[in-house]
Coordinates of C-alpha atoms in Angstrom, one line a residue:
M62 CA -4.4 -7.9 18.0
K63 CA -3.1 -10.7 15.9
A64 CA -0.4 -9.9 13.3
V65 CA 0.0 -11.8 10.1
H66 CA 3.6 -12.2 8.7
T67 CA 5.6 -14.4 6.4
E68 CA 9.4 -14.6 5.8
L69 CA 8.6 -15.1 2.1
H70 CA 8.9 -11.3 1.7
R71 CA 12.7 -11.7 1.7
S72 CA 12.6 -13.1 -1.8
H73 CA 12.0 -9.5 -3.0
D74 CA 15.2 -7.5 -2.5
P75 CA 15.3 -4.6 -4.9
Q76 CA 18.5 -2.6 -5.4
F77 CA 17.7 0.1 -8.0
F78 CA 16.2 3.5 -7.0
L79 CA 16.4 6.6 -9.2
V80 CA 16.1 9.8 -7.3
R81 CA 16.4 13.1 -9.3
G82 CA 18.8 11.5 -11.7
V83 CA 20.9 9.7 -9.0
V84 CA 20.8 5.9 -8.7
K85 CA 20.7 4.8 -5.1
R86 CA 19.9 1.7 -3.1
T87 CA 16.2 1.5 -2.7
T88 CA 14.7 2.4 0.7
E89 CA 12.2 -0.6 0.3
Q90 CA 14.5 -3.2 1.8
P91 CA 13.9 -6.5 3.7
E92 CA 15.3 -4.9 6.8
R93 CA 12.1 -2.8 7.0
A94 CA 10.2 -6.0 8.0
D95 CA 12.7 -6.8 10.7
R96 CA 12.2 -3.5 12.3
L97 CA 8.4 -3.8 12.0
L98 CA 8.6 -7.2 13.6
A99 CA 10.5 -5.8 16.5
G100 CA 7.7 -3.3 16.9
L101 CA 5.2 -6.1 16.9
K102 CA 7.1 -8.0 19.6
A103 CA 7.4 -4.9 21.7
G104 CA 3.6 -4.6 21.5
K105 CA 3.2 -8.3 22.4
H106 CA 1.2 -9.1 19.3
D107 CA 0.6 -12.8 18.4
L108 CA 2.2 -13.6 15.0
V109 CA 0.2 -15.7 12.6
E110 CA 1.3 -17.4 9.4
P111 CA -0.8 -16.5 6.3
T112 CA -3.2 -18.9 4.6
A113 CA -2.5 -19.5 0.9
F114 CA -5.7 -18.3 -0.9
G115 CA -4.6 -18.8 -4.5
Q116 CA -5.3 -16.4 -7.3
G117 CA -8.9 -15.6 -6.2
P118 CA -8.2 -12.5 -4.0
R119 CA -5.7 -11.1 -6.6
A120 CA -8.1 -11.7 -9.5
R121 CA -10.8 -9.6 -7.8
V122 CA -8.4 -6.6 -8.0
H123 CA -5.9 -7.1 -10.8
S124 CA -6.4 -7.9 -14.6
P125 CA -5.5 -11.3 -16.1
E126 CA -2.9 -9.7 -18.4
Y127 CA -1.1 -8.0 -15.5
R128 CA -1.1 -11.1 -13.3
G129 CA 0.2 -13.1 -16.3
F130 CA 2.9 -10.6 -16.9
L131 CA 4.1 -10.6 -13.3
A132 CA 4.1 -14.4 -13.1
E133 CA 6.1 -14.8 -16.4
A134 CA 8.2 -11.7 -16.3
W135 CA 11.5 -12.9 -14.7
D136 CA 11.8 -16.0 -16.9
A137 CA 11.1 -14.1 -20.1
W138 CA 13.6 -11.4 -19.0
S139 CA 16.3 -13.9 -18.2
A140 CA 15.7 -15.6 -21.6
L141 CA 16.8 -12.5 -23.4
G142 CA 20.4 -13.4 -22.6
D143 CA 21.7 -9.8 -22.4
S144 CA 19.4 -8.5 -19.6
G145 CA 20.4 -6.9 -16.4
P146 CA 20.0 -8.1 -12.8
E147 CA 16.7 -6.4 -12.3
M148 CA 13.8 -5.6 -14.6
I149 CA 13.5 -1.8 -15.1
A150 CA 11.6 -0.3 -18.0
N151 CA 13.2 2.0 -20.5
M152 CA 9.8 3.0 -22.0
H153 CA 6.4 3.8 -20.5
P154 CA 3.7 4.0 -23.3
V155 CA 0.8 6.4 -22.7
R156 CA -1.5 3.8 -24.3
N157 CA -3.3 6.2 -26.6
A158 CA -4.5 4.1 -29.6
A159 CA -1.9 1.5 -28.5
T160 CA -1.5 -2.2 -29.1
Y161 CA -0.7 -4.5 -26.2
P162 CA 2.8 -5.7 -26.7
T163 CA 4.0 -9.3 -26.7
H164 CA 7.8 -8.7 -26.2
I165 CA 8.8 -8.7 -22.5
V166 CA 10.5 -5.3 -22.8
G167 CA 7.3 -3.8 -24.2
R168 CA 5.1 -5.5 -21.5
L169 CA 7.4 -4.3 -18.8
G170 CA 6.9 -0.7 -20.0
W171 CA 3.2 -1.2 -20.4
H172 CA 2.7 -2.4 -16.9
T173 CA 5.0 0.0 -14.9
I174 CA 4.4 3.7 -14.3
D175 CA 7.9 4.5 -13.0
T176 CA 11.4 3.1 -12.3
S177 CA 10.9 2.5 -8.6
C178 CA 9.4 -1.0 -8.9
P179 CA 12.3 -3.1 -10.2
I180 CA 11.4 -6.8 -10.6
G181 CA 13.8 -9.5 -9.5
P182 CA 13.7 -13.3 -9.5
G183 CA 11.6 -13.4 -6.3
T184 CA 9.3 -10.5 -6.7
W185 CA 6.3 -12.4 -7.9
A186 CA 6.5 -14.9 -5.0
A187 CA 6.9 -12.1 -2.5
A188 CA 4.0 -10.0 -3.9
C189 CA 1.7 -13.1 -3.9
A190 CA 2.7 -13.8 -0.3
A191 CA 1.9 -10.2 0.7
T192 CA -1.6 -10.5 -0.7
D193 CA -2.0 -13.8 1.3
V194 CA -1.0 -11.9 4.4
A195 CA -3.5 -9.1 3.7
T196 CA -6.3 -11.6 2.9
T197 CA -5.6 -13.6 6.0
A198 CA -5.9 -10.5 8.2
A199 CA -9.1 -9.6 6.4
Q200 CA -10.4 -13.2 7.0
L201 CA -9.6 -12.9 10.7
V202 CA -11.7 -9.8 11.0
S203 CA -14.5 -11.4 8.9
D204 CA -14.4 -14.3 11.3
G205 CA -15.0 -12.0 14.3
E206 CA -11.7 -10.5 15.3
D207 CA -12.1 -6.8 16.2
A208 CA -8.9 -6.0 14.3
A209 CA -5.9 -7.6 12.7
Y210 CA -2.6 -6.3 11.3
A211 CA -0.9 -7.5 8.0
L212 CA 2.8 -7.0 7.7
C213 CA 2.9 -6.8 3.9
R214 CA 6.1 -6.4 1.9
P215 CA 6.3 -5.4 -0.8
P216 CA 3.7 -2.7 -0.1
G217 CA 0.8 -2.2 -2.4
H218 CA -1.1 1.1 -2.4
H219 CA 0.6 2.6 -5.5
A220 CA -0.3 -0.5 -7.7
Y221 CA -3.3 -0.1 -10.0
R222 CA -5.4 -2.8 -11.6
D223 CA -2.7 -3.4 -14.2
L224 CA 0.2 -1.1 -13.3
A225 CA 3.1 -1.3 -10.8
S226 CA 4.6 1.8 -9.3
G227 CA 6.3 3.2 -6.3
F228 CA 7.7 0.0 -4.8
C229 CA 4.3 -1.7 -5.3
F230 CA 3.2 -4.6 -7.5
L231 CA -0.1 -6.0 -6.1
N232 CA -2.4 -3.8 -4.1
N233 CA -2.6 -5.4 -0.7
S234 CA -5.0 -2.9 0.8
A235 CA -7.4 -3.2 -2.2
V236 CA -7.2 -7.0 -1.9
A237 CA -8.1 -6.8 1.8
A238 CA -11.0 -4.5 1.0
A239 CA -12.3 -6.7 -1.8
H240 CA -12.2 -9.7 0.6
L241 CA -14.1 -7.8 3.2
R242 CA -16.7 -7.0 0.6
L243 CA -17.6 -10.6 0.5
R244 CA -19.2 -10.1 3.9
H245 CA -20.0 -6.3 4.0
E246 CA -22.1 -4.2 1.6
R247 CA -19.7 -1.2 2.0
V248 CA -16.1 -1.0 3.0
A249 CA -13.9 2.0 3.6
I250 CA -10.1 2.4 3.1
L251 CA -8.3 5.0 5.1
D252 CA -4.7 5.6 3.8
V253 CA -2.4 7.3 6.2
D254 CA 0.8 6.9 4.2
V255 CA 2.8 10.0 3.5
H256 CA 2.2 9.4 -0.2
H257 CA -1.2 9.5 -1.9
G258 CA -2.7 6.0 -2.4
N259 CA -3.0 6.6 -6.1
G260 CA -3.3 2.9 -7.1
T261 CA -6.1 2.3 -4.5
Q262 CA -7.9 5.4 -5.7
G263 CA -7.6 4.2 -9.3
I264 CA -8.9 0.7 -8.6
F265 CA -12.1 1.9 -6.8
Y266 CA -12.6 5.3 -8.5
E267 CA -15.8 4.4 -10.2
R268 CA -17.2 2.2 -7.5
P269 CA -19.8 3.3 -4.9
D270 CA -19.3 0.4 -2.6
V271 CA -15.7 1.2 -1.5
L272 CA -14.9 4.6 0.0
T273 CA -11.2 5.6 -0.5
V274 CA -9.8 8.3 1.8
S275 CA -6.1 9.3 1.6
I276 CA -4.3 11.8 3.9
H277 CA -0.9 12.6 2.5
A278 CA 1.8 15.2 1.7
D279 CA 0.7 17.7 -0.9
P280 CA 1.4 16.2 -4.3
T281 CA 2.2 19.7 -5.7
F282 CA 5.6 19.2 -4.0
F283 CA 5.7 15.4 -3.4
N284 CA 5.4 12.1 -5.2
P285 CA 3.2 11.0 -7.0
F286 CA 2.8 14.7 -8.2
V287 CA -0.1 14.0 -10.6
W288 CA -2.6 12.3 -8.3
G289 CA -3.9 13.1 -4.8
Y290 CA -5.5 16.5 -5.2
A291 CA -8.7 17.5 -3.3
H292 CA -10.7 17.8 -6.5
E293 CA -10.4 14.1 -7.3
R294 CA -13.8 12.9 -5.9
G295 CA -14.5 9.7 -7.9
A296 CA -16.4 9.3 -11.2
G297 CA -19.6 7.7 -12.5
P298 CA -21.3 5.6 -9.8
G299 CA -18.3 6.3 -7.6
L300 CA -18.6 10.1 -7.6
G301 CA -18.2 11.2 -4.0
A302 CA -16.7 8.0 -2.8
N303 CA -13.1 9.3 -3.0
L304 CA -11.7 11.9 -0.6
N305 CA -8.1 13.3 -0.7
I306 CA -6.7 15.4 2.1
P307 CA -3.4 16.8 1.0
L308 CA -1.3 18.3 3.8
P309 CA 1.4 21.0 3.7
I310 CA 5.0 19.6 3.7
G311 CA 6.2 19.3 7.3
T312 CA 2.7 19.0 8.9
G313 CA 3.0 17.6 12.4
D314 CA 0.8 15.8 14.9
D315 CA -1.9 18.4 15.5
G316 CA -2.4 19.1 11.8
Y317 CA -2.5 15.4 11.0
V318 CA -5.1 14.6 13.7
Q319 CA -7.2 17.5 12.5
A320 CA -7.2 16.0 9.0
L321 CA -8.2 12.7 10.6
G322 CA -11.3 14.4 12.0
V323 CA -12.3 15.4 8.5
A324 CA -11.8 11.8 7.3
E325 CA -13.8 10.5 10.2
K326 CA -16.9 12.5 9.3
T327 CA -16.7 11.2 5.7
I328 CA -16.2 7.6 6.9
R329 CA -19.1 7.8 9.4
S330 CA -21.4 9.3 6.7
F331 CA -20.5 6.4 4.3
A332 CA -21.4 3.9 7.1
P333 CA -19.2 1.0 6.1
G334 CA -19.3 -2.4 7.6
A335 CA -15.5 -2.6 7.9
L336 CA -12.4 -0.5 7.6
V337 CA -9.0 -1.1 5.9
V338 CA -6.2 1.1 7.2
A339 CA -3.4 1.5 4.7
L340 CA -0.8 2.0 7.4
G341 CA 2.1 4.0 6.1
L342 CA 4.5 5.0 8.8
D343 CA 6.5 7.2 6.5
A344 CA 4.7 10.3 7.8
S345 CA 7.3 10.1 10.6
E346 CA 9.5 13.1 11.4
H347 CA 12.4 10.7 11.1
D348 CA 11.5 8.9 7.9
P349 CA 14.2 9.2 5.1
L350 CA 11.6 10.3 2.6
A351 CA 10.7 13.3 4.8
G352 CA 7.3 14.7 3.8
L353 CA 5.5 15.1 7.1
A354 CA 6.6 15.3 10.7
V355 CA 4.5 13.0 12.8
T356 CA 6.0 11.9 16.1
T357 CA 5.8 8.5 17.8
E358 CA 3.2 10.0 20.1
G359 CA 1.4 11.3 17.1
F360 CA 1.1 7.7 15.7
R361 CA -0.4 6.7 19.0
R362 CA -3.0 9.5 18.6
I363 CA -3.7 8.3 15.0
G364 CA -4.3 4.8 16.2
A365 CA -6.6 6.0 18.9
A366 CA -8.6 8.2 16.4
I367 CA -9.0 5.2 14.1
A368 CA -10.2 3.0 17.0
R369 CA -12.9 5.6 17.9
L370 CA -14.6 4.8 14.5
G371 CA -15.7 1.6 16.1
L372 CA -15.3 -0.5 13.0
P373 CA -13.9 -4.0 12.4
T374 CA -10.4 -2.9 11.2
V375 CA -7.7 -4.5 9.1
F376 CA -4.3 -2.7 9.2
V377 CA -2.3 -3.3 6.1
Q378 CA 1.4 -2.2 6.2
E379 CA 2.3 0.2 3.4
G380 CA 5.3 2.6 3.6
G381 CA 7.6 3.4 6.5
Y382 CA 11.3 3.2 5.8
L383 CA 14.6 2.7 7.7
S384 CA 14.9 4.8 10.8
E385 CA 15.7 4.0 14.4
I386 CA 12.1 4.4 15.5
L387 CA 10.2 2.6 12.7
G388 CA 9.4 -0.3 15.1
A389 CA 8.4 2.1 17.9
N390 CA 6.0 4.0 15.6
L391 CA 4.3 0.7 14.7
T392 CA 4.0 -0.2 18.4
A393 CA 2.5 3.2 19.1
A394 CA 0.0 3.2 16.2
L395 CA -1.4 -0.3 17.1
G396 CA -1.1 0.4 20.8
G397 CA -3.1 3.6 20.5
F398 CA -5.8 1.6 18.7
E399 CA -5.9 -1.0 21.4
E400 CA -6.0 1.5 24.3
V401 CA -9.3 2.8 23.0
R402 CA -10.8 -0.6 21.9

C-alpha cells in the first residue's frame, strides 16, 4: 500500500490546549507524524509526495467565507499589534439572527467551535497540504490502487463546512470522499477514531450519496459531548445515511470488533463504490486521551475487518497521540488490511 506524506505539516505546531480549566501543551504535535512515519517504514510502505490540487477539493467541502478566513487569518491577527502568539477565540457566537462579522476577532469566534484549534502562522499552509495528501491518496485509488494511506496532519474529522474544532481545520476525510464521488455514485466513510466524527457527520448529514459511520467512545462521558449519539441518523434526503455506534468507556478489542460487524452490515447495504476510513489510532489502550482500550493486535483485527468489505479504500489519518506504540498500531492496522487483501 502506498502512503502519501509531506513535511509541510511541520508548519503547524500548536501550543495551547485547555483541559478542564488547565492550560497544557497540545497533544496534536509534529512528533505524531514522526512516529507514524516510523510505523509506515516498519510496514515497508512506499512513501509518495502529494500532488498540489489547488482549491478545488477544498471548495467541494468548505464554504468560501471559511476558506477566506483561514487564508487571511494570521496576517489580520498579526496586524492588530497587541495579539498573542496563537489565534484562540474569546467568543463563540451561537449565530441565532446573527450578522457575519468583519473584524478578525469576531471571525475567529464565528469559525471556531472550541479552543482546541489554535491558529499559528503556518496553520493554513499545513491544513492545505493535508488536503492535498488526502486527495492524492483518493486519486491513487481512483486510478486503480486497491488502497492508499494519507498521513494527514493536522487531522480533519471535527471540522465542519465552516467551523474548526478539536485540532481540525479542513476535513481531510470529507475531501477524500468528495474526490472519490467524482468517480463513484456512492461513497462510505467509516470513522474509527476514539472521538465522534462530528464535522464529517455535519458536512454530509443531509446527503444520500455519502454514508457516514462513526464508532467512538460514548459522548455522554467523552468529547464532543453534544454529537455522536445513536439517534442521529441524518436528515432530509440524507435520513438513514448516518450511523453512530457509541461504545462504553474502556471498551476493548472484542467489543470494538463486534461494533465493526454492525458497521459492516450498514456499509454493505449502502453498496458504495469506495470507502474512506477515518483512521484514528487514539482508541488505543495507551493513548493519552484514554477513552477506549484497543490493543495493537486489536488494530490488526480492525484492519482485517475493513479489508473484508472488499472496497477500494482510502485510509486518512485522524487522531492518535504520543505513546510508545503509536507507530506499531499504524503498522498493525494497515498490516491487518494487507494480510486479507
